[in-house]
Amino acid sequence: LTVVLAAIMTVGANAGDKPGANPALGVLSTVASAELPAKAAELVAQADAKALKQTTIDVVKAAVGLNPAAAPAIVASIAQASPAMAATAAATAVALVPNQVLLIAKAAAAAAPTKAGAIVEAMCRVLPADYQIVAAAVADVVPGAARDILAGVAAAMPQLKDAINQALASYQ
């Protein structure tokens, strides 16, 4: 059921796209399923600096569209190869398969622990109702990043900023 829902959501998310608009789809559709995460990471790593963010979004959309169940592995592979794109990859993937929020958060944080705060912020902007799941998942993987994680939540959800700042002040 989960895979079917994810596939329906992916088709719906891509319904407005023009055929052939995503150049990554052509490359990734020829790759074996097991090689999809590595090839996705390779495409992002080879991207021109000016187009890096858009390439990451395109690659994640194409790869997750081809294999929604591999979303955490795709995000982890991209995050490990290009840590600066960890948050973008995680946010793009979780928008496509929100039922995998926990696994995607853990995968991204494990692959790019120095980007924990950015990963939390990006994912919370996409799924604000799941901010606790995202923050707890990243904290499980990167326990030393509590301040960055809370800063990420506060940046994504300004209504929580005062409460978070109060909590942080009590730890100083």
PDB file of C-alpha atoms in Angstrom:
ATOM      1  CA  LEU A   1       0.000   0.000   0.000  1.00  0.00           C
ATOM      2  CA  THR A   2       2.799   2.430   0.922  1.00  0.00           C
ATOM      3  CA  VAL A   3       4.602   1.846  -2.370  1.00  0.00           C
ATOM      4  CA  VAL A   4       1.378   2.312  -4.328  1.00  0.00           C
ATOM      5  CA  LEU A   5       0.604   5.569  -2.511  1.00  0.00           C
ATOM      6  CA  ALA A   6       4.139   6.806  -3.063  1.00  0.00           C
ATOM      7  CA  ALA A   7       3.919   5.956  -6.760  1.00  0.00           C
ATOM      8  CA  ILE A   8       0.592   7.765  -7.086  1.00  0.00           C
ATOM      9  CA  MET A   9       1.991  10.813  -5.294  1.00  0.00           C
ATOM     10  CA  THR A  10       5.062  10.790  -7.533  1.00  0.00           C
ATOM     11  CA  VAL A  11       2.946  10.590 -10.677  1.00  0.00           C
ATOM     12  CA  GLY A  12       0.752  13.402  -9.365  1.00  0.00           C
ATOM     13  CA  ALA A  13       3.773  15.526  -8.460  1.00  0.00           C
ATOM     14  CA  ASN A  14       5.251  15.066 -11.915  1.00  0.00           C
ATOM     15  CA  ALA A  15       1.978  15.408 -13.833  1.00  0.00           C
ATOM     16  CA  GLY A  16       2.613  19.087 -14.599  1.00  0.00           C
ATOM     17  CA  ASP A  17       6.159  18.496 -15.787  1.00  0.00           C
ATOM     18  CA  LYS A  18       6.813  18.668 -19.492  1.00  0.00           C
ATOM     19  CA  PRO A  19       7.924  15.352 -20.995  1.00  0.00           C
ATOM     20  CA  GLY A  20      11.696  15.359 -21.249  1.00  0.00           C
ATOM     21  CA  ALA A  21      11.981  18.415 -18.998  1.00  0.00           C
ATOM     22  CA  ASN A  22      14.169  16.504 -16.532  1.00  0.00           C
ATOM     23  CA  PRO A  23      17.461  15.514 -18.196  1.00  0.00           C
ATOM     24  CA  ALA A  24      18.381  13.274 -15.246  1.00  0.00           C
ATOM     25  CA  LEU A  25      15.442  10.988 -15.953  1.00  0.00           C
ATOM     26  CA  GLY A  26      16.908   9.848 -19.252  1.00  0.00           C
ATOM     27  CA  VAL A  27      20.205   8.892 -17.654  1.00  0.00           C
ATOM     28  CA  LEU A  28      18.753   7.334 -14.509  1.00  0.00           C
ATOM     29  CA  SER A  29      16.080   5.307 -16.295  1.00  0.00           C
ATOM     30  CA  THR A  30      18.813   3.197 -17.929  1.00  0.00           C
ATOM     31  CA  VAL A  31      20.471   2.327 -14.606  1.00  0.00           C
ATOM     32  CA  ALA A  32      19.756  -0.858 -12.656  1.00  0.00           C
ATOM     33  CA  SER A  33      17.704  -0.243  -9.524  1.00  0.00           C
ATOM     34  CA  ALA A  34      20.574  -1.233  -7.225  1.00  0.00           C
ATOM     35  CA  GLU A  35      22.857   1.315  -8.897  1.00  0.00           C
ATOM     36  CA  LEU A  36      20.354   4.181  -8.781  1.00  0.00           C
ATOM     37  CA  PRO A  37      21.648   5.862  -5.572  1.00  0.00           C
ATOM     38  CA  ALA A  38      25.276   5.791  -6.728  1.00  0.00           C
ATOM     39  CA  LYS A  39      24.424   7.111 -10.199  1.00  0.00           C
ATOM     40  CA  ALA A  40      22.273   9.867  -8.690  1.00  0.00           C
ATOM     41  CA  ALA A  41      25.177  10.924  -6.470  1.00  0.00           C
ATOM     42  CA  GLU A  42      27.525  10.851  -9.452  1.00  0.00           C
ATOM     43  CA  LEU A  43      25.248  13.138 -11.488  1.00  0.00           C
ATOM     44  CA  VAL A  44      25.053  15.647  -8.628  1.00  0.00           C
ATOM     45  CA  ALA A  45      28.796  15.520  -7.988  1.00  0.00           C
ATOM     46  CA  GLN A  46      29.489  16.216 -11.671  1.00  0.00           C
ATOM     47  CA  ALA A  47      27.073  19.142 -11.874  1.00  0.00           C
ATOM     48  CA  ASP A  48      28.231  22.644 -12.703  1.00  0.00           C
ATOM     49  CA  ALA A  49      28.429  24.823  -9.579  1.00  0.00           C
ATOM     50  CA  LYS A  50      25.890  27.299 -10.977  1.00  0.00           C
ATOM     51  CA  ALA A  51      23.338  24.552 -11.585  1.00  0.00           C
ATOM     52  CA  LEU A  52      24.125  22.386  -8.563  1.00  0.00           C
ATOM     53  CA  LYS A  53      20.924  23.017  -6.605  1.00  0.00           C
ATOM     54  CA  GLN A  54      18.627  22.582  -9.626  1.00  0.00           C
ATOM     55  CA  THR A  55      20.559  19.486 -10.720  1.00  0.00           C
ATOM     56  CA  THR A  56      20.146  18.011  -7.241  1.00  0.00           C
ATOM     57  CA  ILE A  57      16.398  18.655  -7.334  1.00  0.00           C
ATOM     58  CA  ASP A  58      16.081  17.177 -10.836  1.00  0.00           C
ATOM     59  CA  VAL A  59      18.150  14.117  -9.968  1.00  0.00           C
ATOM     60  CA  VAL A  60      16.234  13.412  -6.759  1.00  0.00           C
ATOM     61  CA  LYS A  61      12.867  13.843  -8.498  1.00  0.00           C
ATOM     62  CA  ALA A  62      13.899  11.481 -11.283  1.00  0.00           C
ATOM     63  CA  ALA A  63      15.524   8.868  -9.046  1.00  0.00           C
ATOM     64  CA  VAL A  64      12.744   8.809  -6.443  1.00  0.00           C
ATOM     65  CA  GLY A  65      10.180   8.779  -9.232  1.00  0.00           C
ATOM     66  CA  LEU A  66      11.823   5.660 -10.650  1.00  0.00           C
ATOM     67  CA  ASN A  67      12.166   3.921  -7.272  1.00  0.00           C
ATOM     68  CA  PRO A  68      10.318   5.577  -4.350  1.00  0.00           C
ATOM     69  CA  ALA A  69      11.409   2.874  -1.909  1.00  0.00           C
ATOM     70  CA  ALA A  70      15.044   3.834  -2.518  1.00  0.00           C
ATOM     71  CA  ALA A  71      14.536   7.470  -1.452  1.00  0.00           C
ATOM     72  CA  PRO A  72      16.602   7.194   1.772  1.00  0.00           C
ATOM     73  CA  ALA A  73      19.475   5.490  -0.071  1.00  0.00           C
ATOM     74  CA  ILE A  74      19.334   8.067  -2.869  1.00  0.00           C
ATOM     75  CA  VAL A  75      19.451  10.955  -0.379  1.00  0.00           C
ATOM     76  CA  ALA A  76      22.274   9.333   1.612  1.00  0.00           C
ATOM     77  CA  SER A  77      24.334   8.730  -1.497  1.00  0.00           C
ATOM     78  CA  ILE A  78      23.941  12.316  -2.690  1.00  0.00           C
ATOM     79  CA  ALA A  79      24.586  13.715   0.797  1.00  0.00           C
ATOM     80  CA  GLN A  80      27.759  11.691   1.170  1.00  0.00           C
ATOM     81  CA  ALA A  81      29.111  12.677  -2.259  1.00  0.00           C
ATOM     82  CA  SER A  82      27.997  16.322  -2.030  1.00  0.00           C
ATOM     83  CA  PRO A  83      27.361  17.311   1.610  1.00  0.00           C
ATOM     84  CA  ALA A  84      26.370  20.849   0.631  1.00  0.00           C
ATOM     85  CA  MET A  85      23.374  19.361  -1.208  1.00  0.00           C
ATOM     86  CA  ALA A  86      22.224  17.100   1.648  1.00  0.00           C
ATOM     87  CA  ALA A  87      19.432  19.437   2.745  1.00  0.00           C
ATOM     88  CA  THR A  88      18.212  20.032  -0.802  1.00  0.00           C
ATOM     89  CA  ALA A  89      18.188  16.307  -1.558  1.00  0.00           C
ATOM     90  CA  ALA A  90      16.388  15.472   1.698  1.00  0.00           C
ATOM     91  CA  ALA A  91      13.749  18.173   1.269  1.00  0.00           C
ATOM     92  CA  THR A  92      13.090  17.220  -2.346  1.00  0.00           C
ATOM     93  CA  ALA A  93      12.769  13.531  -1.502  1.00  0.00           C
ATOM     94  CA  VAL A  94      10.508  14.068   1.497  1.00  0.00           C
ATOM     95  CA  ALA A  95       8.205  16.217  -0.632  1.00  0.00           C
ATOM     96  CA  LEU A  96       7.798  13.234  -2.974  1.00  0.00           C
ATOM     97  CA  VAL A  97       7.526  10.480  -0.342  1.00  0.00           C
ATOM     98  CA  PRO A  98       6.476  12.109   2.940  1.00  0.00           C
ATOM     99  CA  ASN A  99       5.717   8.720   4.477  1.00  0.00           C
ATOM    100  CA  GLN A 100       9.502   8.125   4.544  1.00  0.00           C
ATOM    101  CA  VAL A 101      10.298  11.253   6.571  1.00  0.00           C
ATOM    102  CA  LEU A 102      11.987   9.342   9.411  1.00  0.00           C
ATOM    103  CA  LEU A 103      14.204   7.241   7.144  1.00  0.00           C
ATOM    104  CA  ILE A 104      15.148  10.166   4.904  1.00  0.00           C
ATOM    105  CA  ALA A 105      16.076  12.353   7.900  1.00  0.00           C
ATOM    106  CA  LYS A 106      18.279   9.635   9.374  1.00  0.00           C
ATOM    107  CA  ALA A 107      19.896   8.813   6.036  1.00  0.00           C
ATOM    108  CA  ALA A 108      20.723  12.434   5.231  1.00  0.00           C
ATOM    109  CA  ALA A 109      22.097  13.169   8.699  1.00  0.00           C
ATOM    110  CA  ALA A 110      24.203  10.005   8.803  1.00  0.00           C
ATOM    111  CA  ALA A 111      25.726  10.804   5.419  1.00  0.00           C
ATOM    112  CA  ALA A 112      26.334  14.519   6.129  1.00  0.00           C
ATOM    113  CA  PRO A 113      26.420  15.016   9.915  1.00  0.00           C
ATOM    114  CA  THR A 114      27.923  18.503   9.650  1.00  0.00           C
ATOM    115  CA  LYS A 115      24.777  19.601   7.787  1.00  0.00           C
ATOM    116  CA  ALA A 116      22.345  18.429  10.501  1.00  0.00           C
ATOM    117  CA  GLY A 117      20.849  21.876  11.105  1.00  0.00           C
ATOM    118  CA  ALA A 118      20.361  22.605   7.412  1.00  0.00           C
ATOM    119  CA  ILE A 119      18.790  19.184   6.858  1.00  0.00           C
ATOM    120  CA  VAL A 120      16.322  19.750   9.708  1.00  0.00           C
ATOM    121  CA  GLU A 121      15.450  23.233   8.471  1.00  0.00           C
ATOM    122  CA  ALA A 122      14.886  22.126   4.871  1.00  0.00           C
ATOM    123  CA  MET A 123      12.805  19.103   5.809  1.00  0.00           C
ATOM    124  CA  CYS A 124      10.730  21.055   8.343  1.00  0.00           C
ATOM    125  CA  ARG A 125       9.934  23.670   5.709  1.00  0.00           C
ATOM    126  CA  VAL A 126       8.466  20.895   3.541  1.00  0.00           C
ATOM    127  CA  LEU A 127       6.708  18.984   6.350  1.00  0.00           C
ATOM    128  CA  PRO A 128       6.218  21.401   9.253  1.00  0.00           C
ATOM    129  CA  ALA A 129       3.808  19.073  11.046  1.00  0.00           C
ATOM    130  CA  ASP A 130       6.584  16.478  11.298  1.00  0.00           C
ATOM    131  CA  TYR A 131       9.197  18.758  12.873  1.00  0.00           C
ATOM    132  CA  GLN A 132       9.438  16.581  15.997  1.00  0.00           C
ATOM    133  CA  ILE A 133      10.016  13.427  13.947  1.00  0.00           C
ATOM    134  CA  VAL A 134      12.672  15.147  11.843  1.00  0.00           C
ATOM    135  CA  ALA A 135      14.482  16.700  14.807  1.00  0.00           C
ATOM    136  CA  ALA A 136      14.435  13.489  16.851  1.00  0.00           C
ATOM    137  CA  ALA A 137      15.622  11.382  13.920  1.00  0.00           C
ATOM    138  CA  VAL A 138      18.540  13.681  13.187  1.00  0.00           C
ATOM    139  CA  ALA A 139      19.394  13.922  16.904  1.00  0.00           C
ATOM    140  CA  ASP A 140      19.506  10.113  17.097  1.00  0.00           C
ATOM    141  CA  VAL A 141      22.075  10.029  14.315  1.00  0.00           C
ATOM    142  CA  VAL A 142      24.048  13.181  15.237  1.00  0.00           C
ATOM    143  CA  PRO A 143      23.645  13.554  19.009  1.00  0.00           C
ATOM    144  CA  GLY A 144      26.208  16.346  19.275  1.00  0.00           C
ATOM    145  CA  ALA A 145      24.241  18.616  16.951  1.00  0.00           C
ATOM    146  CA  ALA A 146      21.426  19.596  19.319  1.00  0.00           C
ATOM    147  CA  ARG A 147      22.007  23.344  18.925  1.00  0.00           C
ATOM    148  CA  ASP A 148      22.142  23.123  15.129  1.00  0.00           C
ATOM    149  CA  ILE A 149      19.022  20.953  15.080  1.00  0.00           C
ATOM    150  CA  LEU A 150      17.087  23.384  17.264  1.00  0.00           C
ATOM    151  CA  ALA A 151      18.310  26.300  15.163  1.00  0.00           C
ATOM    152  CA  GLY A 152      17.048  24.456  12.078  1.00  0.00           C
ATOM    153  CA  VAL A 153      13.612  23.943  13.635  1.00  0.00           C
ATOM    154  CA  ALA A 154      13.491  27.597  14.720  1.00  0.00           C
ATOM    155  CA  ALA A 155      14.441  28.826  11.248  1.00  0.00           C
ATOM    156  CA  ALA A 156      11.787  26.670   9.591  1.00  0.00           C
ATOM    157  CA  MET A 157       9.119  27.383  12.194  1.00  0.00           C
ATOM    158  CA  PRO A 158       9.448  30.954  13.480  1.00  0.00           C
ATOM    159  CA  GLN A 159       6.480  30.484  15.836  1.00  0.00           C
ATOM    160  CA  LEU A 160       8.681  28.138  17.914  1.00  0.00           C
ATOM    161  CA  LYS A 161      11.732  30.415  17.965  1.00  0.00           C
ATOM    162  CA  ASP A 162      11.032  32.053  21.352  1.00  0.00           C
ATOM    163  CA  ALA A 163      10.405  28.732  23.097  1.00  0.00           C
ATOM    164  CA  ILE A 164      13.525  27.232  21.568  1.00  0.00           C
ATOM    165  CA  ASN A 165      15.657  30.224  22.539  1.00  0.00           C
ATOM    166  CA  GLN A 166      14.333  30.001  26.127  1.00  0.00           C
ATOM    167  CA  ALA A 167      15.227  26.321  26.273  1.00  0.00           C
ATOM    168  CA  LEU A 168      18.700  26.990  24.879  1.00  0.00           C
ATOM    169  CA  ALA A 169      19.290  29.796  27.362  1.00  0.00           C
ATOM    170  CA  SER A 170      18.515  27.487  30.268  1.00  0.00           C
ATOM    171  CA  TYR A 171      21.344  25.156  29.153  1.00  0.00           C
ATOM    172  CA  GLN A 172      24.015  27.861  29.114  1.00  0.00           C
TER     173      GLN A 172
END
